[in-house]
Amino acid sequence: GAVVSQHPSWVICKSGTSVKIECRSLDFQATTMFWYRQFPKQSLMLMATSNEGSKATYEQGVEKDKFLINHASLTLSTLTVTSAHPEDSSFYICSAPPRGAGSYNEQFFGPGTRLTVL
Amino acid sequence: GQQVMQIPQYQHVQEGEDFTTYCNSSTTLSNIQWYKQRPGGHPVFLIQLVKSGEVKKQKRLTFQFGEAKKNSSLHITATQTTDVGTYFCAGEGGKLIFGQGTELSVKP
């Protein structure tokens, strides 16, 4: 199956700093990528839809100025958590369907990034 | 907004017993997908159901999509320790909304 990578796999940062997480589709192109957040023992919550070449679409309640998304190419989307606080500590996962498939088809998930804000 | 409810939240079974998790949506879905997430891992796609009343099987796993396309179930026959993990349904109704997941533990 298709491979999606994420970097870093884990990060610890101080409160107030910014953290960038990369999501790459390694063997296919993705015009759309999705960013999720998962707290321990909870479900995946969709944060935003990343669209190549255009602005991301954010879910209700997600601050677009705090979670900056950039989808600069067909294989790379980045999520930057700005001015991180301890409550931002979570497991961030990206997913991507093959190009043109939107969210209607199988999602290939990255391995996730565990963020801990001290 | 659209909600996808999944029950039970936890299920502990003895190896060899059957297991079922149920998924219900507040709205009609275009399709429903099922994922498995092992502890510490990421969700892995299992299957997608599209048609009303559809039933699909993968070895010991049976997936059903309701006639009204608002509910679904995953049934595992004769569980094994390798089945351990959290099973999520995800409903597609314009975007993918995940249920809360059912965490399955299997006692050898």
PDB file of C-alpha atoms in Angstrom:
ATOM      1  CA  GLY A   1       0.000   0.000   0.000  1.00  0.00           C
ATOM      2  CA  ALA A   2       0.878   3.659  -0.218  1.00  0.00           C
ATOM      3  CA  VAL A   3       3.241   5.141   2.341  1.00  0.00           C
ATOM      4  CA  VAL A   4       2.839   8.352   4.270  1.00  0.00           C
ATOM      5  CA  SER A   5       5.646   9.552   6.500  1.00  0.00           C
ATOM      6  CA  GLN A   6       5.669  12.091   9.287  1.00  0.00           C
ATOM      7  CA  HIS A   7       8.531  13.951  10.853  1.00  0.00           C
ATOM      8  CA  PRO A   8       9.362  14.182  13.636  1.00  0.00           C
ATOM      9  CA  SER A   9       7.875  11.120  15.268  1.00  0.00           C
ATOM     10  CA  TRP A  10       8.022  12.819  18.643  1.00  0.00           C
ATOM     11  CA  VAL A  11       8.967  16.241  19.919  1.00  0.00           C
ATOM     12  CA  ILE A  12       9.241  17.899  23.298  1.00  0.00           C
ATOM     13  CA  CYS A  13       9.209  21.669  23.420  1.00  0.00           C
ATOM     14  CA  LYS A  14       8.877  24.496  25.871  1.00  0.00           C
ATOM     15  CA  SER A  15       5.680  26.426  26.270  1.00  0.00           C
ATOM     16  CA  GLY A  16       5.530  29.382  23.904  1.00  0.00           C
ATOM     17  CA  THR A  17       7.657  27.877  21.160  1.00  0.00           C
ATOM     18  CA  SER A  18       6.501  26.767  17.724  1.00  0.00           C
ATOM     19  CA  VAL A  19       6.732  23.264  16.327  1.00  0.00           C
ATOM     20  CA  LYS A  20       6.549  22.211  12.687  1.00  0.00           C
ATOM     21  CA  ILE A  21       5.346  18.748  11.706  1.00  0.00           C
ATOM     22  CA  GLU A  22       5.840  17.426   8.194  1.00  0.00           C
ATOM     23  CA  CYS A  23       3.629  14.961   6.380  1.00  0.00           C
ATOM     24  CA  ARG A  24       4.875  13.405   3.160  1.00  0.00           C
ATOM     25  CA  SER A  25       3.306  11.012   0.712  1.00  0.00           C
ATOM     26  CA  LEU A  26       6.258   8.922  -0.416  1.00  0.00           C
ATOM     27  CA  ASP A  27       5.007   7.040  -3.430  1.00  0.00           C
ATOM     28  CA  PHE A  28       1.914   8.893  -4.573  1.00  0.00           C
ATOM     29  CA  GLN A  29       0.663  12.414  -5.061  1.00  0.00           C
ATOM     30  CA  ALA A  30      -1.926  13.902  -2.764  1.00  0.00           C
ATOM     31  CA  THR A  31      -3.765  17.104  -3.585  1.00  0.00           C
ATOM     32  CA  THR A  32      -5.510  16.776  -0.267  1.00  0.00           C
ATOM     33  CA  MET A  33      -4.167  15.781   3.109  1.00  0.00           C
ATOM     34  CA  PHE A  34      -5.937  15.678   6.417  1.00  0.00           C
ATOM     35  CA  TRP A  35      -4.648  16.572   9.861  1.00  0.00           C
ATOM     36  CA  TYR A  36      -6.031  14.863  12.945  1.00  0.00           C
ATOM     37  CA  ARG A  37      -5.381  15.158  16.640  1.00  0.00           C
ATOM     38  CA  GLN A  38      -5.783  12.237  18.988  1.00  0.00           C
ATOM     39  CA  PHE A  39      -5.735  12.442  22.766  1.00  0.00           C
ATOM     40  CA  PRO A  40      -4.970   9.293  24.780  1.00  0.00           C
ATOM     41  CA  LYS A  41      -7.696   6.691  24.614  1.00  0.00           C
ATOM     42  CA  GLN A  42      -9.773   8.937  22.384  1.00  0.00           C
ATOM     43  CA  SER A  43     -10.779   9.073  18.766  1.00  0.00           C
ATOM     44  CA  LEU A  44      -9.226  10.965  15.910  1.00  0.00           C
ATOM     45  CA  MET A  45     -10.519  14.496  15.636  1.00  0.00           C
ATOM     46  CA  LEU A  46     -10.249  16.103  12.232  1.00  0.00           C
ATOM     47  CA  MET A  47      -8.517  19.459  12.577  1.00  0.00           C
ATOM     48  CA  ALA A  48      -8.213  20.620   9.017  1.00  0.00           C
ATOM     49  CA  THR A  49      -8.070  19.681   5.381  1.00  0.00           C
ATOM     50  CA  SER A  50      -4.890  20.698   3.642  1.00  0.00           C
ATOM     51  CA  ASN A  51      -5.259  21.589  -0.024  1.00  0.00           C
ATOM     52  CA  GLU A  52      -2.304  21.782  -2.373  1.00  0.00           C
ATOM     53  CA  GLY A  53      -1.882  25.290  -3.703  1.00  0.00           C
ATOM     54  CA  SER A  54      -4.701  26.830  -1.704  1.00  0.00           C
ATOM     55  CA  LYS A  55      -5.760  27.621   1.834  1.00  0.00           C
ATOM     56  CA  ALA A  56      -6.532  24.901   4.288  1.00  0.00           C
ATOM     57  CA  THR A  57     -10.070  24.294   5.480  1.00  0.00           C
ATOM     58  CA  TYR A  58     -10.319  24.236   9.259  1.00  0.00           C
ATOM     59  CA  GLU A  59     -12.887  22.444  11.353  1.00  0.00           C
ATOM     60  CA  GLN A  60     -15.071  24.364  13.742  1.00  0.00           C
ATOM     61  CA  GLY A  61     -13.236  25.231  16.919  1.00  0.00           C
ATOM     62  CA  VAL A  62      -9.744  24.875  15.453  1.00  0.00           C
ATOM     63  CA  GLU A  63      -7.773  28.117  15.501  1.00  0.00           C
ATOM     64  CA  LYS A  64      -6.267  28.706  12.091  1.00  0.00           C
ATOM     65  CA  ASP A  65      -3.785  31.214  13.447  1.00  0.00           C
ATOM     66  CA  LYS A  66      -2.509  28.710  15.953  1.00  0.00           C
ATOM     67  CA  PHE A  67      -2.345  25.676  13.691  1.00  0.00           C
ATOM     68  CA  LEU A  68      -0.761  26.880  10.481  1.00  0.00           C
ATOM     69  CA  ILE A  69      -1.037  24.521   7.546  1.00  0.00           C
ATOM     70  CA  ASN A  70       0.920  24.744   4.333  1.00  0.00           C
ATOM     71  CA  HIS A  71       0.539  22.324   1.416  1.00  0.00           C
ATOM     72  CA  ALA A  72       3.322  23.492  -0.844  1.00  0.00           C
ATOM     73  CA  SER A  73       3.576  20.462  -3.102  1.00  0.00           C
ATOM     74  CA  LEU A  74       1.704  17.334  -4.086  1.00  0.00           C
ATOM     75  CA  THR A  75       3.707  15.293  -1.620  1.00  0.00           C
ATOM     76  CA  LEU A  76       4.188  17.581   1.367  1.00  0.00           C
ATOM     77  CA  SER A  77       1.952  19.240   3.917  1.00  0.00           C
ATOM     78  CA  THR A  78       3.172  20.893   7.089  1.00  0.00           C
ATOM     79  CA  LEU A  79       1.397  21.698  10.332  1.00  0.00           C
ATOM     80  CA  THR A  80       2.953  24.332  12.560  1.00  0.00           C
ATOM     81  CA  VAL A  81       1.733  24.592  16.118  1.00  0.00           C
ATOM     82  CA  THR A  82       2.476  28.177  17.069  1.00  0.00           C
ATOM     83  CA  SER A  83       3.032  29.356  20.630  1.00  0.00           C
ATOM     84  CA  ALA A  84       2.474  25.860  21.913  1.00  0.00           C
ATOM     85  CA  HIS A  85       0.988  25.325  25.355  1.00  0.00           C
ATOM     86  CA  PRO A  86       0.729  22.176  27.483  1.00  0.00           C
ATOM     87  CA  GLU A  87      -2.870  21.661  26.388  1.00  0.00           C
ATOM     88  CA  ASP A  88      -1.597  21.279  22.814  1.00  0.00           C
ATOM     89  CA  SER A  89       0.219  18.124  23.848  1.00  0.00           C
ATOM     90  CA  SER A  90      -1.286  15.359  21.762  1.00  0.00           C
ATOM     91  CA  PHE A  91      -0.738  12.825  19.001  1.00  0.00           C
ATOM     92  CA  TYR A  92      -0.954  14.529  15.617  1.00  0.00           C
ATOM     93  CA  ILE A  93      -1.619  12.314  12.621  1.00  0.00           C
ATOM     94  CA  CYS A  94      -1.885  13.160   8.965  1.00  0.00           C
ATOM     95  CA  SER A  95      -3.573  11.148   6.284  1.00  0.00           C
ATOM     96  CA  ALA A  96      -3.790  11.277   2.550  1.00  0.00           C
ATOM     97  CA  PRO A  97      -5.938   9.672  -0.090  1.00  0.00           C
ATOM     98  CA  PRO A  98      -4.448   9.126  -3.540  1.00  0.00           C
ATOM     99  CA  ARG A  99      -4.579  12.192  -5.780  1.00  0.00           C
ATOM    100  CA  GLY A 100      -8.047  13.237  -6.765  1.00  0.00           C
ATOM    101  CA  ALA A 101      -9.777  10.870  -4.412  1.00  0.00           C
ATOM    102  CA  GLY A 102     -10.734  13.437  -1.782  1.00  0.00           C
ATOM    103  CA  SER A 103     -11.823  11.735   1.393  1.00  0.00           C
ATOM    104  CA  TYR A 104     -14.055   9.184  -0.290  1.00  0.00           C
ATOM    105  CA  ASN A 105     -11.466   6.506  -0.501  1.00  0.00           C
ATOM    106  CA  GLU A 106      -9.058   4.690   1.711  1.00  0.00           C
ATOM    107  CA  GLN A 107      -6.913   6.966   3.804  1.00  0.00           C
ATOM    108  CA  PHE A 108      -3.230   6.253   4.240  1.00  0.00           C
ATOM    109  CA  PHE A 109      -2.156   7.464   7.630  1.00  0.00           C
ATOM    110  CA  GLY A 110       1.240   8.674   8.674  1.00  0.00           C
ATOM    111  CA  PRO A 111       2.819   7.150  11.788  1.00  0.00           C
ATOM    112  CA  GLY A 112       1.917  10.203  13.845  1.00  0.00           C
ATOM    113  CA  THR A 113       3.857  12.806  15.812  1.00  0.00           C
ATOM    114  CA  ARG A 114       3.667  12.853  19.568  1.00  0.00           C
ATOM    115  CA  LEU A 115       3.974  16.419  20.824  1.00  0.00           C
ATOM    116  CA  THR A 116       4.705  17.167  24.450  1.00  0.00           C
ATOM    117  CA  VAL A 117       4.720  20.784  25.555  1.00  0.00           C
ATOM    118  CA  LEU A 118       6.359  21.458  28.873  1.00  0.00           C
TER     119      LEU A 118
ATOM    120  CA  GLY B   1     -23.084  18.587  13.074  1.00  0.00           C
ATOM    121  CA  GLN B   2     -22.532  15.096  11.828  1.00  0.00           C
ATOM    122  CA  GLN B   3     -21.778  12.585  14.554  1.00  0.00           C
ATOM    123  CA  VAL B   4     -20.636   9.004  14.452  1.00  0.00           C
ATOM    124  CA  MET B   5     -21.241   7.003  17.611  1.00  0.00           C
ATOM    125  CA  GLN B   6     -19.512   3.732  18.288  1.00  0.00           C
ATOM    126  CA  ILE B   7     -20.143   1.155  20.996  1.00  0.00           C
ATOM    127  CA  PRO B   8     -18.913  -0.415  23.114  1.00  0.00           C
ATOM    128  CA  GLN B   9     -15.952   1.684  24.172  1.00  0.00           C
ATOM    129  CA  TYR B  10     -14.094  -1.338  25.540  1.00  0.00           C
ATOM    130  CA  GLN B  11     -14.461  -5.064  25.055  1.00  0.00           C
ATOM    131  CA  HIS B  12     -12.500  -7.720  26.881  1.00  0.00           C
ATOM    132  CA  VAL B  13     -12.832 -11.245  25.533  1.00  0.00           C
ATOM    133  CA  GLN B  14     -11.283 -14.627  26.014  1.00  0.00           C
ATOM    134  CA  GLU B  15      -9.356 -15.870  23.033  1.00  0.00           C
ATOM    135  CA  GLY B  16     -11.720 -17.768  20.774  1.00  0.00           C
ATOM    136  CA  GLU B  17     -14.775 -15.718  21.678  1.00  0.00           C
ATOM    137  CA  ASP B  18     -16.523 -13.522  19.155  1.00  0.00           C
ATOM    138  CA  PHE B  19     -16.460  -9.727  19.150  1.00  0.00           C
ATOM    139  CA  THR B  20     -18.754  -7.110  17.641  1.00  0.00           C
ATOM    140  CA  THR B  21     -18.547  -3.332  17.498  1.00  0.00           C
ATOM    141  CA  TYR B  22     -21.375  -1.119  16.301  1.00  0.00           C
ATOM    142  CA  CYS B  23     -21.342   2.234  14.597  1.00  0.00           C
ATOM    143  CA  ASN B  24     -24.237   4.676  14.171  1.00  0.00           C
ATOM    144  CA  SER B  25     -24.350   7.945  12.299  1.00  0.00           C
ATOM    145  CA  SER B  26     -26.699  10.845  12.847  1.00  0.00           C
ATOM    146  CA  THR B  27     -26.872  11.341   9.082  1.00  0.00           C
ATOM    147  CA  THR B  28     -26.895   9.173   5.980  1.00  0.00           C
ATOM    148  CA  LEU B  29     -23.388   8.284   4.880  1.00  0.00           C
ATOM    149  CA  SER B  30     -21.876   8.045   1.414  1.00  0.00           C
ATOM    150  CA  ASN B  31     -19.722   5.218   2.639  1.00  0.00           C
ATOM    151  CA  ILE B  32     -18.228   3.891   5.822  1.00  0.00           C
ATOM    152  CA  GLN B  33     -14.676   2.830   6.442  1.00  0.00           C
ATOM    153  CA  TRP B  34     -13.167   0.712   9.166  1.00  0.00           C
ATOM    154  CA  TYR B  35      -9.696   1.121  10.602  1.00  0.00           C
ATOM    155  CA  LYS B  36      -7.605  -0.739  13.163  1.00  0.00           C
ATOM    156  CA  GLN B  37      -5.109   1.011  15.398  1.00  0.00           C
ATOM    157  CA  ARG B  38      -2.665  -1.064  17.390  1.00  0.00           C
ATOM    158  CA  PRO B  39      -1.416   0.355  20.697  1.00  0.00           C
ATOM    159  CA  GLY B  40       1.122   3.064  19.944  1.00  0.00           C
ATOM    160  CA  GLY B  41       0.459   2.852  16.236  1.00  0.00           C
ATOM    161  CA  HIS B  42      -1.527   4.651  13.618  1.00  0.00           C
ATOM    162  CA  PRO B  43      -4.847   3.712  12.020  1.00  0.00           C
ATOM    163  CA  VAL B  44      -4.655   1.155   9.255  1.00  0.00           C
ATOM    164  CA  PHE B  45      -7.409   0.860   6.687  1.00  0.00           C
ATOM    165  CA  LEU B  46      -9.399  -2.361   6.807  1.00  0.00           C
ATOM    166  CA  ILE B  47     -12.303  -1.911   4.429  1.00  0.00           C
ATOM    167  CA  GLN B  48     -14.784   0.448   2.852  1.00  0.00           C
ATOM    168  CA  LEU B  49     -18.509  -0.216   2.458  1.00  0.00           C
ATOM    169  CA  VAL B  50     -20.477   1.780  -0.058  1.00  0.00           C
ATOM    170  CA  LYS B  51     -23.741   0.062  -0.903  1.00  0.00           C
ATOM    171  CA  SER B  52     -26.850  -0.105   1.229  1.00  0.00           C
ATOM    172  CA  GLY B  53     -27.041  -3.470   2.990  1.00  0.00           C
ATOM    173  CA  GLU B  54     -23.538  -4.414   1.892  1.00  0.00           C
ATOM    174  CA  VAL B  55     -21.748  -7.264   3.653  1.00  0.00           C
ATOM    175  CA  LYS B  56     -18.058  -7.946   3.198  1.00  0.00           C
ATOM    176  CA  LYS B  57     -15.823 -10.560   4.744  1.00  0.00           C
ATOM    177  CA  GLN B  58     -12.111 -10.653   5.375  1.00  0.00           C
ATOM    178  CA  LYS B  59     -11.247 -14.053   6.829  1.00  0.00           C
ATOM    179  CA  ARG B  60     -12.666 -13.907  10.378  1.00  0.00           C
ATOM    180  CA  LEU B  61     -13.911 -10.326  10.017  1.00  0.00           C
ATOM    181  CA  THR B  62     -17.415  -9.537   8.747  1.00  0.00           C
ATOM    182  CA  PHE B  63     -18.443  -5.976   7.963  1.00  0.00           C
ATOM    183  CA  GLN B  64     -21.998  -4.816   7.410  1.00  0.00           C
ATOM    184  CA  PHE B  65     -23.501  -1.557   6.196  1.00  0.00           C
ATOM    185  CA  GLY B  66     -27.095  -0.882   7.138  1.00  0.00           C
ATOM    186  CA  GLU B  67     -29.931  -0.550   4.682  1.00  0.00           C
ATOM    187  CA  ALA B  68     -30.378   3.112   5.551  1.00  0.00           C
ATOM    188  CA  LYS B  69     -26.614   3.712   5.304  1.00  0.00           C
ATOM    189  CA  LYS B  70     -26.561   5.122   8.819  1.00  0.00           C
ATOM    190  CA  ASN B  71     -25.146   2.197  10.750  1.00  0.00           C
ATOM    191  CA  SER B  72     -22.490  -0.426  10.422  1.00  0.00           C
ATOM    192  CA  SER B  73     -20.952  -3.280  12.345  1.00  0.00           C
ATOM    193  CA  LEU B  74     -17.733  -5.226  12.506  1.00  0.00           C
ATOM    194  CA  HIS B  75     -17.843  -8.786  13.775  1.00  0.00           C
ATOM    195  CA  ILE B  76     -14.784 -10.880  14.511  1.00  0.00           C
ATOM    196  CA  THR B  77     -15.260 -14.614  14.830  1.00  0.00           C
ATOM    197  CA  ALA B  78     -13.045 -16.586  17.198  1.00  0.00           C
ATOM    198  CA  THR B  79     -10.785 -13.754  18.293  1.00  0.00           C
ATOM    199  CA  GLN B  80      -7.045 -14.188  18.460  1.00  0.00           C
ATOM    200  CA  THR B  81      -4.455 -12.222  20.419  1.00  0.00           C
ATOM    201  CA  THR B  82      -3.374 -10.594  17.171  1.00  0.00           C
ATOM    202  CA  ASP B  83      -6.798  -8.928  16.982  1.00  0.00           C
ATOM    203  CA  VAL B  84      -5.914  -6.671  19.912  1.00  0.00           C
ATOM    204  CA  GLY B  85      -6.253  -2.970  19.156  1.00  0.00           C
ATOM    205  CA  THR B  86      -8.795  -0.227  18.729  1.00  0.00           C
ATOM    206  CA  TYR B  87     -11.263  -0.498  15.901  1.00  0.00           C
ATOM    207  CA  PHE B  88     -12.637   2.710  14.454  1.00  0.00           C
ATOM    208  CA  CYS B  89     -15.450   3.244  12.052  1.00  0.00           C
ATOM    209  CA  ALA B  90     -15.282   6.393   9.981  1.00  0.00           C
ATOM    210  CA  GLY B  91     -18.286   7.771   8.189  1.00  0.00           C
ATOM    211  CA  GLU B  92     -18.003   9.641   4.960  1.00  0.00           C
ATOM    212  CA  GLY B  93     -20.560  12.387   4.527  1.00  0.00           C
ATOM    213  CA  GLY B  94     -18.516  15.068   2.861  1.00  0.00           C
ATOM    214  CA  LYS B  95     -15.625  14.473   5.219  1.00  0.00           C
ATOM    215  CA  LEU B  96     -14.421  11.544   7.219  1.00  0.00           C
ATOM    216  CA  ILE B  97     -15.760  11.532  10.780  1.00  0.00           C
ATOM    217  CA  PHE B  98     -14.369   8.918  13.130  1.00  0.00           C
ATOM    218  CA  GLY B  99     -16.313   7.105  15.789  1.00  0.00           C
ATOM    219  CA  GLN B 100     -14.932   6.925  19.301  1.00  0.00           C
ATOM    220  CA  GLY B 101     -13.449   3.525  18.684  1.00  0.00           C
ATOM    221  CA  THR B 102     -13.784   0.188  20.446  1.00  0.00           C
ATOM    222  CA  GLU B 103     -10.725  -1.050  22.273  1.00  0.00           C
ATOM    223  CA  LEU B 104     -10.467  -4.813  22.083  1.00  0.00           C
ATOM    224  CA  SER B 105      -8.362  -6.804  24.475  1.00  0.00           C
ATOM    225  CA  VAL B 106      -8.008 -10.570  24.125  1.00  0.00           C
ATOM    226  CA  LYS B 107      -7.016 -12.787  26.989  1.00  0.00           C
ATOM    227  CA  PRO B 108      -5.049 -15.875  25.923  1.00  0.00           C
TER     228      PRO B 108
END
